[in-house]
Amino acid sequence: MQGLVYRQLDPGAPSDVAEVARLHCAAPLEWDAGHRYSKQMLQKVESRLNGSDGSISFVGLVCNGADDIVAFHWVQAKPGEDRPHAHAVGLWVHPEHRKQGVASKLKKLGEDWCQAQGITELRTNVFTANQTMIELNQRLGYEVVMVSMVKTLGETADAPT
């Protein structure tokens, strides 16, 4: 972690917002080569990151000496739902900085932000193909409470006629 700087995203810094949005949308490519994202998706993520959609978020950044973003963790408050909680929307660490405690420290900073907001529950979703994140979350005390299942629909030989 030598030479790394931890800071919060400034929602008024368009270049940082755009870079985190790009990293967030591209992250699934690491475990899903078929993943695609659109310009519209990037714009929607940017509006959530900069709060123009009314959301309240913590986005922790880790930057190197050149001020390049090498990691981020995005947590969004969900105050109006069944009970006030937050959702860990995304976490990404550049491969050169993995296995050095960066993700764990970012997750802790997100938890601290939640507690300061009076939020007592942090939820997240993880793609089953992202085994590294599943293992990290389990080490940090997250429990599996629901499994989301997907079926791709289309023409099949056994479809009703």
PDB file of C-alpha atoms in Angstrom:
ATOM      1  CA  MET A   1       0.000   0.000   0.000  1.00  0.00           C
ATOM      2  CA  GLN A   2       3.093   2.197  -0.252  1.00  0.00           C
ATOM      3  CA  GLY A   3       2.422   5.582  -1.830  1.00  0.00           C
ATOM      4  CA  LEU A   4      -1.352   5.142  -2.056  1.00  0.00           C
ATOM      5  CA  VAL A   5      -3.728   7.925  -1.041  1.00  0.00           C
ATOM      6  CA  TYR A   6      -7.247   7.210   0.234  1.00  0.00           C
ATOM      7  CA  ARG A   7      -9.845   9.913  -0.357  1.00  0.00           C
ATOM      8  CA  GLN A   8     -13.527  10.383  -1.097  1.00  0.00           C
ATOM      9  CA  LEU A   9     -14.818  11.046  -4.588  1.00  0.00           C
ATOM     10  CA  ASP A  10     -15.653  14.697  -5.153  1.00  0.00           C
ATOM     11  CA  PRO A  11     -19.034  14.527  -6.964  1.00  0.00           C
ATOM     12  CA  GLY A  12     -18.192  17.880  -8.566  1.00  0.00           C
ATOM     13  CA  ALA A  13     -15.054  16.500 -10.248  1.00  0.00           C
ATOM     14  CA  PRO A  14     -16.349  15.320 -13.654  1.00  0.00           C
ATOM     15  CA  SER A  15     -13.167  13.502 -14.683  1.00  0.00           C
ATOM     16  CA  ASP A  16     -13.083  11.412 -11.487  1.00  0.00           C
ATOM     17  CA  VAL A  17     -16.823  10.685 -11.733  1.00  0.00           C
ATOM     18  CA  ALA A  18     -16.410   9.598 -15.374  1.00  0.00           C
ATOM     19  CA  GLU A  19     -13.420   7.372 -14.531  1.00  0.00           C
ATOM     20  CA  VAL A  20     -15.185   5.637 -11.620  1.00  0.00           C
ATOM     21  CA  ALA A  21     -18.247   5.120 -13.833  1.00  0.00           C
ATOM     22  CA  ARG A  22     -16.059   3.564 -16.538  1.00  0.00           C
ATOM     23  CA  LEU A  23     -14.240   1.326 -14.055  1.00  0.00           C
ATOM     24  CA  HIS A  24     -17.548   0.285 -12.456  1.00  0.00           C
ATOM     25  CA  CYS A  25     -19.146  -0.603 -15.780  1.00  0.00           C
ATOM     26  CA  ALA A  26     -16.051  -2.405 -17.082  1.00  0.00           C
ATOM     27  CA  ALA A  27     -15.235  -4.396 -13.912  1.00  0.00           C
ATOM     28  CA  PRO A  28     -17.414  -7.439 -14.820  1.00  0.00           C
ATOM     29  CA  LEU A  29     -15.224  -7.987 -17.894  1.00  0.00           C
ATOM     30  CA  GLU A  30     -12.665  -9.508 -15.510  1.00  0.00           C
ATOM     31  CA  TRP A  31     -14.894 -12.565 -14.950  1.00  0.00           C
ATOM     32  CA  ASP A  32     -17.412 -12.296 -17.812  1.00  0.00           C
ATOM     33  CA  ALA A  33     -15.859 -11.849 -21.255  1.00  0.00           C
ATOM     34  CA  GLY A  34     -19.345 -11.403 -22.752  1.00  0.00           C
ATOM     35  CA  HIS A  35     -20.189  -8.414 -20.532  1.00  0.00           C
ATOM     36  CA  ARG A  36     -21.206  -5.279 -22.438  1.00  0.00           C
ATOM     37  CA  TYR A  37     -22.160  -1.790 -21.337  1.00  0.00           C
ATOM     38  CA  SER A  38     -23.509   1.203 -23.215  1.00  0.00           C
ATOM     39  CA  LYS A  39     -22.961   4.944 -23.194  1.00  0.00           C
ATOM     40  CA  GLN A  40     -26.418   5.250 -21.612  1.00  0.00           C
ATOM     41  CA  MET A  41     -25.368   2.933 -18.781  1.00  0.00           C
ATOM     42  CA  LEU A  42     -22.240   5.048 -18.200  1.00  0.00           C
ATOM     43  CA  GLN A  43     -24.359   8.209 -18.068  1.00  0.00           C
ATOM     44  CA  LYS A  44     -26.782   6.636 -15.590  1.00  0.00           C
ATOM     45  CA  VAL A  45     -23.910   5.533 -13.354  1.00  0.00           C
ATOM     46  CA  GLU A  46     -22.374   9.024 -13.557  1.00  0.00           C
ATOM     47  CA  SER A  47     -25.671  10.604 -12.451  1.00  0.00           C
ATOM     48  CA  ARG A  48     -25.811   8.252  -9.464  1.00  0.00           C
ATOM     49  CA  LEU A  49     -22.177   8.938  -8.575  1.00  0.00           C
ATOM     50  CA  ASN A  50     -22.489  12.721  -8.719  1.00  0.00           C
ATOM     51  CA  GLY A  51     -25.822  12.691  -6.870  1.00  0.00           C
ATOM     52  CA  SER A  52     -27.790  14.414  -9.643  1.00  0.00           C
ATOM     53  CA  ASP A  53     -30.367  11.622  -9.309  1.00  0.00           C
ATOM     54  CA  GLY A  54     -30.872  12.542  -5.628  1.00  0.00           C
ATOM     55  CA  SER A  55     -28.952   9.573  -4.231  1.00  0.00           C
ATOM     56  CA  ILE A  56     -26.632   9.773  -1.237  1.00  0.00           C
ATOM     57  CA  SER A  57     -23.396   7.875  -1.666  1.00  0.00           C
ATOM     58  CA  PHE A  58     -19.963   7.256  -0.278  1.00  0.00           C
ATOM     59  CA  VAL A  59     -17.336   6.585  -2.909  1.00  0.00           C
ATOM     60  CA  GLY A  60     -13.930   5.857  -1.476  1.00  0.00           C
ATOM     61  CA  LEU A  61     -11.038   6.182  -3.889  1.00  0.00           C
ATOM     62  CA  VAL A  62      -7.473   4.992  -3.763  1.00  0.00           C
ATOM     63  CA  CYS A  63      -5.020   6.884  -5.942  1.00  0.00           C
ATOM     64  CA  ASN A  64      -1.366   6.326  -6.751  1.00  0.00           C
ATOM     65  CA  GLY A  65       1.346   8.995  -6.768  1.00  0.00           C
ATOM     66  CA  ALA A  66       0.227  10.161 -10.219  1.00  0.00           C
ATOM     67  CA  ASP A  67      -3.332  10.612  -8.839  1.00  0.00           C
ATOM     68  CA  ASP A  68      -4.615   7.754 -11.016  1.00  0.00           C
ATOM     69  CA  ILE A  69      -7.569   5.896  -9.485  1.00  0.00           C
ATOM     70  CA  VAL A  70      -6.341   2.392  -8.654  1.00  0.00           C
ATOM     71  CA  ALA A  71      -9.327   1.323  -6.527  1.00  0.00           C
ATOM     72  CA  PHE A  72     -12.800   2.446  -5.535  1.00  0.00           C
ATOM     73  CA  HIS A  73     -15.659   1.351  -3.300  1.00  0.00           C
ATOM     74  CA  TRP A  74     -19.164   2.731  -3.863  1.00  0.00           C
ATOM     75  CA  VAL A  75     -21.823   2.528  -1.150  1.00  0.00           C
ATOM     76  CA  GLN A  76     -25.283   4.038  -1.666  1.00  0.00           C
ATOM     77  CA  ALA A  77     -27.746   4.825   1.129  1.00  0.00           C
ATOM     78  CA  LYS A  78     -31.248   3.379   0.744  1.00  0.00           C
ATOM     79  CA  PRO A  79     -33.147   5.268   3.480  1.00  0.00           C
ATOM     80  CA  GLY A  80     -36.690   4.968   2.129  1.00  0.00           C
ATOM     81  CA  GLU A  81     -36.871   1.220   1.662  1.00  0.00           C
ATOM     82  CA  ASP A  82     -38.101  -1.544   4.010  1.00  0.00           C
ATOM     83  CA  ARG A  83     -35.625  -0.404   6.644  1.00  0.00           C
ATOM     84  CA  PRO A  84     -32.782   2.075   6.302  1.00  0.00           C
ATOM     85  CA  HIS A  85     -29.788   0.316   4.852  1.00  0.00           C
ATOM     86  CA  ALA A  86     -27.050   0.871   2.334  1.00  0.00           C
ATOM     87  CA  HIS A  87     -26.031  -1.093  -0.708  1.00  0.00           C
ATOM     88  CA  ALA A  88     -22.420  -1.725  -1.679  1.00  0.00           C
ATOM     89  CA  VAL A  89     -22.806  -0.997  -5.374  1.00  0.00           C
ATOM     90  CA  GLY A  90     -19.275  -1.699  -6.485  1.00  0.00           C
ATOM     91  CA  LEU A  91     -15.718  -2.370  -5.458  1.00  0.00           C
ATOM     92  CA  TRP A  92     -12.738  -2.624  -7.769  1.00  0.00           C
ATOM     93  CA  VAL A  93      -8.997  -2.753  -7.173  1.00  0.00           C
ATOM     94  CA  HIS A  94      -6.383  -2.611  -9.935  1.00  0.00           C
ATOM     95  CA  PRO A  95      -4.650  -6.015 -10.246  1.00  0.00           C
ATOM     96  CA  GLU A  96      -1.275  -4.526  -9.190  1.00  0.00           C
ATOM     97  CA  HIS A  97      -2.763  -3.493  -5.846  1.00  0.00           C
ATOM     98  CA  ARG A  98      -4.733  -6.630  -4.974  1.00  0.00           C
ATOM     99  CA  LYS A  99      -3.920  -8.852  -1.996  1.00  0.00           C
ATOM    100  CA  GLN A 100      -2.495  -5.855  -0.104  1.00  0.00           C
ATOM    101  CA  GLY A 101      -5.506  -4.983   2.071  1.00  0.00           C
ATOM    102  CA  VAL A 102      -6.809  -2.201  -0.185  1.00  0.00           C
ATOM    103  CA  ALA A 103     -10.274  -3.739  -0.657  1.00  0.00           C
ATOM    104  CA  SER A 104     -10.621  -4.555   3.048  1.00  0.00           C
ATOM    105  CA  LYS A 105      -9.671  -0.998   4.017  1.00  0.00           C
ATOM    106  CA  LEU A 106     -12.127   0.475   1.488  1.00  0.00           C
ATOM    107  CA  LYS A 107     -14.908  -1.810   2.762  1.00  0.00           C
ATOM    108  CA  LYS A 108     -14.162  -0.653   6.340  1.00  0.00           C
ATOM    109  CA  LEU A 109     -14.296   3.007   5.259  1.00  0.00           C
ATOM    110  CA  GLY A 110     -17.688   2.311   3.641  1.00  0.00           C
ATOM    111  CA  GLU A 111     -18.938   0.667   6.841  1.00  0.00           C
ATOM    112  CA  ASP A 112     -17.717   3.649   8.887  1.00  0.00           C
ATOM    113  CA  TRP A 113     -19.592   6.021   6.551  1.00  0.00           C
ATOM    114  CA  CYS A 114     -22.763   3.954   6.953  1.00  0.00           C
ATOM    115  CA  GLN A 115     -22.528   4.018  10.730  1.00  0.00           C
ATOM    116  CA  ALA A 116     -22.010   7.803  10.678  1.00  0.00           C
ATOM    117  CA  GLN A 117     -25.253   8.035   8.629  1.00  0.00           C
ATOM    118  CA  GLY A 118     -27.122   5.924  11.223  1.00  0.00           C
ATOM    119  CA  ILE A 119     -27.255   2.962   8.845  1.00  0.00           C
ATOM    120  CA  THR A 120     -26.908  -0.386  10.567  1.00  0.00           C
ATOM    121  CA  GLU A 121     -27.115  -2.801   7.649  1.00  0.00           C
ATOM    122  CA  LEU A 122     -24.965  -2.988   4.530  1.00  0.00           C
ATOM    123  CA  ARG A 123     -26.106  -5.205   1.668  1.00  0.00           C
ATOM    124  CA  THR A 124     -24.376  -6.249  -1.534  1.00  0.00           C
ATOM    125  CA  ASN A 125     -24.831  -8.432  -4.604  1.00  0.00           C
ATOM    126  CA  VAL A 126     -21.984 -10.431  -6.109  1.00  0.00           C
ATOM    127  CA  PHE A 127     -21.858 -12.328  -9.384  1.00  0.00           C
ATOM    128  CA  THR A 128     -21.296 -16.010  -8.691  1.00  0.00           C
ATOM    129  CA  ALA A 129     -18.382 -15.952 -11.144  1.00  0.00           C
ATOM    130  CA  ASN A 130     -16.622 -13.372  -8.933  1.00  0.00           C
ATOM    131  CA  GLN A 131     -15.393 -15.890  -6.372  1.00  0.00           C
ATOM    132  CA  THR A 132     -12.702 -13.535  -5.068  1.00  0.00           C
ATOM    133  CA  MET A 133     -15.331 -10.995  -3.962  1.00  0.00           C
ATOM    134  CA  ILE A 134     -17.526 -13.689  -2.433  1.00  0.00           C
ATOM    135  CA  GLU A 135     -14.573 -14.912  -0.360  1.00  0.00           C
ATOM    136  CA  LEU A 136     -13.608 -11.364   0.696  1.00  0.00           C
ATOM    137  CA  ASN A 137     -17.158 -10.596   1.813  1.00  0.00           C
ATOM    138  CA  GLN A 138     -17.369 -13.822   3.804  1.00  0.00           C
ATOM    139  CA  ARG A 139     -14.031 -13.055   5.517  1.00  0.00           C
ATOM    140  CA  LEU A 140     -15.414  -9.620   6.427  1.00  0.00           C
ATOM    141  CA  GLY A 141     -18.570 -11.078   8.011  1.00  0.00           C
ATOM    142  CA  TYR A 142     -21.145 -10.869   5.218  1.00  0.00           C
ATOM    143  CA  GLU A 143     -23.715 -13.661   5.150  1.00  0.00           C
ATOM    144  CA  VAL A 144     -25.590 -15.112   2.194  1.00  0.00           C
ATOM    145  CA  VAL A 145     -29.271 -14.302   2.766  1.00  0.00           C
ATOM    146  CA  MET A 146     -30.701 -14.575  -0.738  1.00  0.00           C
ATOM    147  CA  VAL A 147     -29.770 -16.121  -4.056  1.00  0.00           C
ATOM    148  CA  SER A 148     -30.840 -14.397  -7.248  1.00  0.00           C
ATOM    149  CA  MET A 149     -31.429 -16.709 -10.201  1.00  0.00           C
ATOM    150  CA  VAL A 150     -31.691 -15.844 -13.894  1.00  0.00           C
ATOM    151  CA  LYS A 151     -33.002 -17.719 -16.876  1.00  0.00           C
ATOM    152  CA  THR A 152     -32.299 -16.438 -20.360  1.00  0.00           C
ATOM    153  CA  LEU A 153     -35.438 -16.768 -22.439  1.00  0.00           C
ATOM    154  CA  GLY A 154     -35.484 -17.417 -26.122  1.00  0.00           C
ATOM    155  CA  GLU A 155     -36.470 -19.999 -28.660  1.00  0.00           C
ATOM    156  CA  THR A 156     -35.829 -23.512 -27.427  1.00  0.00           C
ATOM    157  CA  ALA A 157     -36.783 -26.938 -28.672  1.00  0.00           C
ATOM    158  CA  ASP A 158     -39.040 -27.582 -25.665  1.00  0.00           C
ATOM    159  CA  ALA A 159     -40.899 -24.256 -25.751  1.00  0.00           C
ATOM    160  CA  PRO A 160     -44.703 -24.578 -25.889  1.00  0.00           C
ATOM    161  CA  THR A 161     -46.232 -24.063 -29.312  1.00  0.00           C
TER     162      THR A 161
END
